[in-house]
């Protein structure tokens, strides 16, 4: 009956655990964490990007032995963290323009290499707008040159800082101020949008990964892994925006969790263009569980919108298929109802 | 740096001047809620409180927390019906935490390591008499002694234990365990007087500053069953009592037991161990109405005990009994059908309930007896000031654990009575119900099952049937506790706050504190706290 | 070292002599030879400690330079025309952040219509950006100005644009005394940034500044650029002392006096056209005309005092410029007017050389004849060698609406350069 006592009541899911040895706990559980983004910033309550940024940059700081330079694109993260006279960043940080973070970071990396200081590492970061749209050209250039930069995209699926407009990362049917919930196909149209992680993979750069704020250990492991490598690396982090998505401020992690557990947001790693690892779904949920948490999808629950919801479920199912998101440890949803008559349960026989 | 351009370049730490705490309309606070296990325990154990150190391998600390409330963990781990497990929130996730198994482990570990209770530091000089050395009396004696009072326990039998010795068979509770846990109480200065039956308390009330009665329900209820002259009929209580003497009773090859409680099962299983080929339980209702515990029934059935449901005994003859079949009417009550059956039986054991011998309070007008039990108030006191009672002789569930709980309650009230002060119960916090938890964070961990010895061996001997968990398994099981309603240091709040507004203290009553200068009141900490130990409260203006 | 060398190559070698840490380039005519040459120098190992990046656009080129400079590296790039416009956001950003980047602008016209030949429209469009703008007259000066630019930039923490006429200078082969690495090492100190991205001393660069402080930031930027009015002559003088030749400075006066007093007419211009103008002026002086030339080397900051001092006693100023501001007229001349405010002189603007149209000695003579002649002089705004007949025909055509299509195409059709009828 003896068993290696490896289970702890919160396993590897919680931030830390008093029963775990320190080296196995997350970086966030360490009171000595960098707090690269500290208190006093002006992010909204429950901001997923603020949380994701601290997670990613603290992990990158750890991986760089504290010698890290960050280049930030214009956007929510930059605006809420550096309004004169206050900055929340505790490490060297540069903001230039909206669309040039990858190029500026490439310049920083080149400078450090020229001066023989490659021990100092470079991280570039931006929102989906700055990465997927306006910064796309520079991103691709950084990838193809294989500049020694880790680029982290905080994807809240829209231009949130300017008041919630559609970006190339906005999912189909989502309400934004430039894809309003009116007309025959309310919200963002189907058949548009970019899958930047896959585009990054097409560049065959050393490392590409997706992650969310809901799974801290996964995100930290990926940043840590990325920091062990050199060359162009890309991590795409889903960060819910309570304001833009119309979700409750305390639901930020819950929403991100539902995104992964429904299959809508696949979590995986790729090296040199090939998927190398996948985080399988733990407890599958239907796409509706995710949609209901956000009022940007509220119009999908009006009468006549079943087809749109079904199309979203089909997208999730396609991800599940493509990346193999359901495995032996998944509590999967029951499959579609089959034509077998209900069988008698053995417990029904006999009387007590 | 030579010279930083004005406004374009900013120094580290400048955002700390912006106290975003002013944005809040509600604030998070750490709370201590009532875990359902604690709430359900009849002995009032701080179950979650002692599981916590056990998880870390601090077994002695766990044992001491446990025995602050209940001195008998090794016994509990064998005979308690663990309502804590029934209430355990974990059952809604996968399976209840095996609290009982861990309690047994701690109790056995304490015996193995020889951990002792601490003697009281101050003697109050007050003298208290406890009548009855059953679970209730022993518990009261233990707690009273810890308060520093001089305690004497007067017991009519030759040995302590009450129903623990004379009602529960050894295959459920080995006597060396019982003796050792009682001895520990004696070791801190409780005086025992055996073989001393108390017939009247009137004089004793003058001799002692307070008296606690815990005489139990020692007699079997005698129902009238028609029987032939030579027919062998005996009482289950008597049977089990006689097992402790040098002359075990002779029951014959086939034994029938009349009744549906735990005593009936104990009698049947004992009969088998005494050599009966067949032991049949005759019960007038159905399994779902049977008062006996399911686990006991399962063990009994595994051992080959048979059950005749919906049956009553009409007549007992030599070598056989006549049973009548019952059927349930539309209200679910059993009604006689008139159909009878003859059952071969060498003896019939009656297990139809127990009664208290309350002769010792006769003559006390202010002590009220209703339905065969003594009425007590919220202080466990009878109508006579200074005369308290508990256990099977007062109205409540009749289990060892309940009795132990009475003993503790009574002891606290007696102590207050002796000091002339009222005893104030601390306010009960809100329940830590399952909906307050965030179960996502608890990883899959199945309940560790205690091994049973094989059936054959069980039937032939009085060896303990249920074995204990080894240390690894006990620790694993303890760690399945979700710490409902109380922080257990998972760091989630510390990690999940987007504004870095949680400080990690590490030690002290609370492991974390909120930095209200910066907390924006977003509620993420509340939502992601696995154990539901954080609540949002509105800000006051 | 004296070499018979193409202008671009001379600039490349001069830049290499300054030991930049990061060179980033996107190709555009007519700067390509500069960066091609630099890429060869770096790749062959002749410039250790330098990283050369081939970027994906000019916007990326300036952005890479920004990142590099902020990390404490000496950064350089080159562009022209459309490329300069493509990087405008970053051009302003570099100036606003105060990063001492040096950039060559191989002056070229801007479309539409697309035109790859020389004029000053590109750099003139960036005169408000906060960059120091220096205009080279010769290839020698172009090479020298780059060396001076790094020193000026790094001392002030401001970016510097060295403008040289595309093709006319960049692709011309002539004798240049190319500054050597040893000479430059002895003259140009290593780059010590006033602010830098350093893990040992972290700062946040690029904050958002609101109404309460933005004006002050911009004013400080203006003051800082004004400091260049003192620094540029100092650097030029120091350069002359070390390298033995005069290059740079704020203005370059030529024969502004006759018989001990100011001349009557001065032609003002920027860049390589000054060579042609000087030849024309020499001829006219030989005929007894009272005429001189004022070259402006530093267009930003604009040398108000020096211009005013040079032209104080002059009667007539003819500003010959290779760009203009649609909707109003001359750019250099309107800057000049501010400097000459209150002086009793006549200012005329002649826009010439747009899109690479040659400025001939004959045309200049004809224009100056009219300027100083009796027939009322020049119009306030004139376009040298404008084909008035073609304009008249085009205007007439537009009025009748006979042929649709863009004006440029129609002009070309009219000239017979393009088929008149559709296929």
CSV table of C-alpha atoms in Angstrom, one decimal, chain A residues 98-276:
chain,number,residue,atom,x,y,z
A,98,UNK,CA,3.6,51.0,-31.7
A,99,UNK,CA,4.9,48.9,-34.6
A,100,UNK,CA,8.6,48.6,-34.0
A,101,UNK,CA,9.2,46.7,-30.8
A,102,UNK,CA,10.7,43.7,-32.6
A,103,UNK,CA,13.0,45.9,-34.6
A,104,UNK,CA,14.1,48.0,-31.6
A,105,UNK,CA,14.8,44.9,-29.6
A,106,UNK,CA,16.8,43.6,-32.5
A,107,UNK,CA,18.8,46.8,-32.3
A,108,UNK,CA,19.3,46.4,-28.6
A,109,UNK,CA,20.5,42.8,-29.1
A,110,UNK,CA,22.9,43.9,-31.9
A,111,UNK,CA,24.3,46.6,-29.7
A,112,UNK,CA,24.9,44.2,-26.8
A,113,UNK,CA,26.5,41.7,-29.1
A,114,UNK,CA,28.7,44.4,-30.6
A,115,UNK,CA,29.8,45.5,-27.2
A,116,UNK,CA,30.5,41.9,-26.0
A,117,UNK,CA,27.7,41.9,-23.5
A,118,UNK,CA,25.6,39.0,-24.7
A,119,UNK,CA,25.1,38.0,-21.0
A,120,UNK,CA,22.5,40.7,-21.0
A,121,UNK,CA,19.3,39.3,-22.6
A,122,UNK,CA,16.6,41.0,-24.6
A,123,UNK,CA,12.9,40.7,-24.3
A,124,UNK,CA,10.4,42.4,-26.5
A,125,UNK,CA,6.8,42.6,-25.6
A,126,UNK,CA,3.6,44.0,-27.0
A,127,UNK,CA,-0.1,43.5,-27.3
A,128,UNK,CA,-1.9,41.7,-30.1
A,129,UNK,CA,-2.3,44.9,-32.0
A,130,UNK,CA,1.3,45.8,-32.0
A,131,UNK,CA,2.3,42.2,-32.8
A,132,UNK,CA,-0.2,40.8,-35.2
A,133,UNK,CA,-1.0,43.9,-37.2
A,134,UNK,CA,1.1,47.0,-37.1
A,135,UNK,CA,4.2,45.3,-35.9
A,136,UNK,CA,3.9,42.3,-38.1
A,137,UNK,CA,6.5,43.4,-40.7
A,138,UNK,CA,9.1,44.0,-38.0
A,139,UNK,CA,8.2,40.8,-36.2
A,140,UNK,CA,8.7,38.8,-39.4
A,141,UNK,CA,12.0,40.6,-40.0
A,142,UNK,CA,13.2,39.8,-36.5
A,143,UNK,CA,12.2,36.1,-37.0
A,144,UNK,CA,13.9,35.7,-40.4
A,145,UNK,CA,17.1,37.3,-39.1
A,146,UNK,CA,17.0,35.1,-36.1
A,147,UNK,CA,17.8,38.0,-33.9
A,148,UNK,CA,18.5,37.0,-30.3
A,149,UNK,CA,15.2,38.3,-28.9
A,150,UNK,CA,12.4,36.7,-27.0
A,151,UNK,CA,9.2,38.3,-28.1
A,152,UNK,CA,6.2,37.9,-25.8
A,153,UNK,CA,2.8,38.8,-27.2
A,154,UNK,CA,0.0,39.5,-24.7
A,155,UNK,CA,-3.1,38.7,-26.7
A,156,UNK,CA,-6.3,40.3,-25.4
A,157,UNK,CA,-7.8,40.0,-28.8
A,158,UNK,CA,-8.3,43.6,-29.7
A,159,UNK,CA,-7.0,47.2,-29.5
A,160,UNK,CA,-8.0,47.7,-25.9
A,161,UNK,CA,-6.1,50.7,-25.0
A,162,UNK,CA,-7.8,52.8,-27.6
A,163,UNK,CA,-11.2,51.7,-26.5
A,164,UNK,CA,-11.8,48.1,-27.8
A,165,UNK,CA,-11.4,47.9,-31.5
A,166,UNK,CA,-10.9,44.9,-33.7
A,167,UNK,CA,-7.5,43.5,-34.4
A,168,UNK,CA,-6.2,40.7,-36.5
A,169,UNK,CA,-6.3,38.6,-33.3
A,170,UNK,CA,-10.0,39.3,-32.6
A,171,UNK,CA,-11.9,36.0,-32.7
A,172,UNK,CA,-14.9,35.5,-35.0
A,173,UNK,CA,-18.2,36.8,-33.6
A,174,UNK,CA,-16.6,38.9,-30.9
A,175,UNK,CA,-18.1,42.3,-30.4
A,176,UNK,CA,-15.7,45.2,-30.6
A,177,UNK,CA,-16.4,48.9,-31.4
A,178,UNK,CA,-15.4,48.3,-35.0
A,179,UNK,CA,-17.2,45.0,-35.3
A,180,UNK,CA,-20.4,45.7,-33.6
A,181,UNK,CA,-23.1,43.2,-32.8
A,182,UNK,CA,-25.5,44.4,-35.5
A,183,UNK,CA,-26.6,43.1,-38.9
A,184,UNK,CA,-26.7,39.6,-40.2
A,185,UNK,CA,-23.4,38.5,-38.8
A,186,UNK,CA,-23.0,40.4,-35.6
A,187,UNK,CA,-19.4,40.8,-34.3
A,188,UNK,CA,-16.2,40.0,-36.0
A,189,UNK,CA,-16.7,38.0,-39.2
A,190,UNK,CA,-15.7,34.4,-39.7
A,191,UNK,CA,-12.9,33.8,-42.2
A,192,UNK,CA,-10.6,36.6,-41.0
A,193,UNK,CA,-7.8,36.8,-38.5
A,194,UNK,CA,-4.2,35.5,-38.2
A,195,UNK,CA,-2.7,32.6,-36.3
A,196,UNK,CA,0.6,34.2,-35.4
A,197,UNK,CA,2.0,31.3,-33.5
A,198,UNK,CA,1.7,29.2,-36.6
A,199,UNK,CA,3.2,32.0,-38.7
A,200,UNK,CA,6.1,32.1,-36.3
A,201,UNK,CA,6.5,28.4,-36.7
A,202,UNK,CA,6.6,28.9,-40.5
A,203,UNK,CA,9.7,31.0,-39.9
A,204,UNK,CA,11.3,27.9,-38.3
A,205,UNK,CA,12.7,29.9,-35.4
A,206,UNK,CA,14.2,28.0,-32.4
A,207,UNK,CA,11.1,28.3,-30.2
A,208,UNK,CA,7.4,29.1,-30.4
A,209,UNK,CA,4.9,28.6,-27.6
A,210,UNK,CA,1.4,29.5,-26.6
A,211,UNK,CA,0.3,30.0,-23.0
A,212,UNK,CA,-2.3,31.7,-20.8
A,213,UNK,CA,-2.3,33.5,-17.5
A,214,UNK,CA,-4.4,30.7,-16.1
A,215,UNK,CA,-1.6,28.2,-16.0
A,216,UNK,CA,1.3,29.9,-14.3
A,217,UNK,CA,3.6,26.9,-14.1
A,218,UNK,CA,3.2,26.3,-17.8
A,219,UNK,CA,4.0,29.9,-18.7
A,220,UNK,CA,7.0,30.0,-16.4
A,221,UNK,CA,8.3,26.8,-17.8
A,222,UNK,CA,8.0,28.1,-21.3
A,223,UNK,CA,9.7,31.4,-20.6
A,224,UNK,CA,12.4,29.5,-18.8
A,225,UNK,CA,12.9,27.2,-21.7
A,226,UNK,CA,13.0,30.1,-24.1
A,227,UNK,CA,15.6,31.8,-22.0
A,228,UNK,CA,17.8,28.8,-22.3
A,229,UNK,CA,17.9,29.2,-26.1
A,230,UNK,CA,19.4,31.9,-28.3
A,231,UNK,CA,18.0,33.3,-31.4
A,232,UNK,CA,14.4,34.4,-32.3
A,233,UNK,CA,11.8,33.1,-29.9
A,234,UNK,CA,8.1,33.8,-29.6
A,235,UNK,CA,5.6,33.2,-26.9
A,236,UNK,CA,1.9,34.0,-27.3
A,237,UNK,CA,0.1,34.5,-24.1
A,238,UNK,CA,-3.7,34.8,-23.9
A,239,UNK,CA,-4.6,37.5,-21.4
A,240,UNK,CA,-8.3,38.2,-20.8
A,241,UNK,CA,-9.3,41.9,-20.7
A,242,UNK,CA,-12.3,42.3,-18.3
A,243,UNK,CA,-13.2,45.7,-19.8
A,244,UNK,CA,-12.9,44.7,-23.5
A,245,UNK,CA,-14.3,41.2,-23.1
A,246,UNK,CA,-17.1,42.2,-20.7
A,247,UNK,CA,-16.1,39.7,-18.1
A,248,UNK,CA,-16.0,40.2,-14.3
A,249,UNK,CA,-12.7,41.4,-12.9
A,250,UNK,CA,-12.4,38.3,-10.7
A,251,UNK,CA,-13.1,35.9,-13.6
A,252,UNK,CA,-9.9,36.7,-15.5
A,253,UNK,CA,-8.2,33.3,-14.7
A,254,UNK,CA,-11.5,31.5,-15.0
A,255,UNK,CA,-12.0,32.8,-18.5
A,256,UNK,CA,-8.5,31.9,-19.6
A,257,UNK,CA,-9.0,28.5,-18.2
A,258,UNK,CA,-12.2,28.0,-20.1
A,259,UNK,CA,-10.4,29.1,-23.3
A,260,UNK,CA,-7.9,26.3,-22.9
A,261,UNK,CA,-10.3,23.7,-21.5
A,262,UNK,CA,-12.7,24.2,-24.4
A,263,UNK,CA,-10.0,23.8,-27.0
A,264,UNK,CA,-10.5,27.3,-28.4
A,265,UNK,CA,-7.0,28.3,-27.3
A,266,UNK,CA,-4.6,25.5,-27.9
A,267,UNK,CA,-1.5,25.4,-25.6
A,268,UNK,CA,1.6,24.0,-27.2
A,269,UNK,CA,5.3,24.4,-27.9
A,270,UNK,CA,7.1,24.2,-31.2
A,271,UNK,CA,10.8,24.1,-32.1
A,272,UNK,CA,12.1,25.0,-35.5
A,273,UNK,CA,8.7,24.7,-37.1
A,274,UNK,CA,7.5,21.4,-35.5
A,275,UNK,CA,5.1,21.1,-32.6
A,276,UNK,CA,7.2,19.5,-29.8
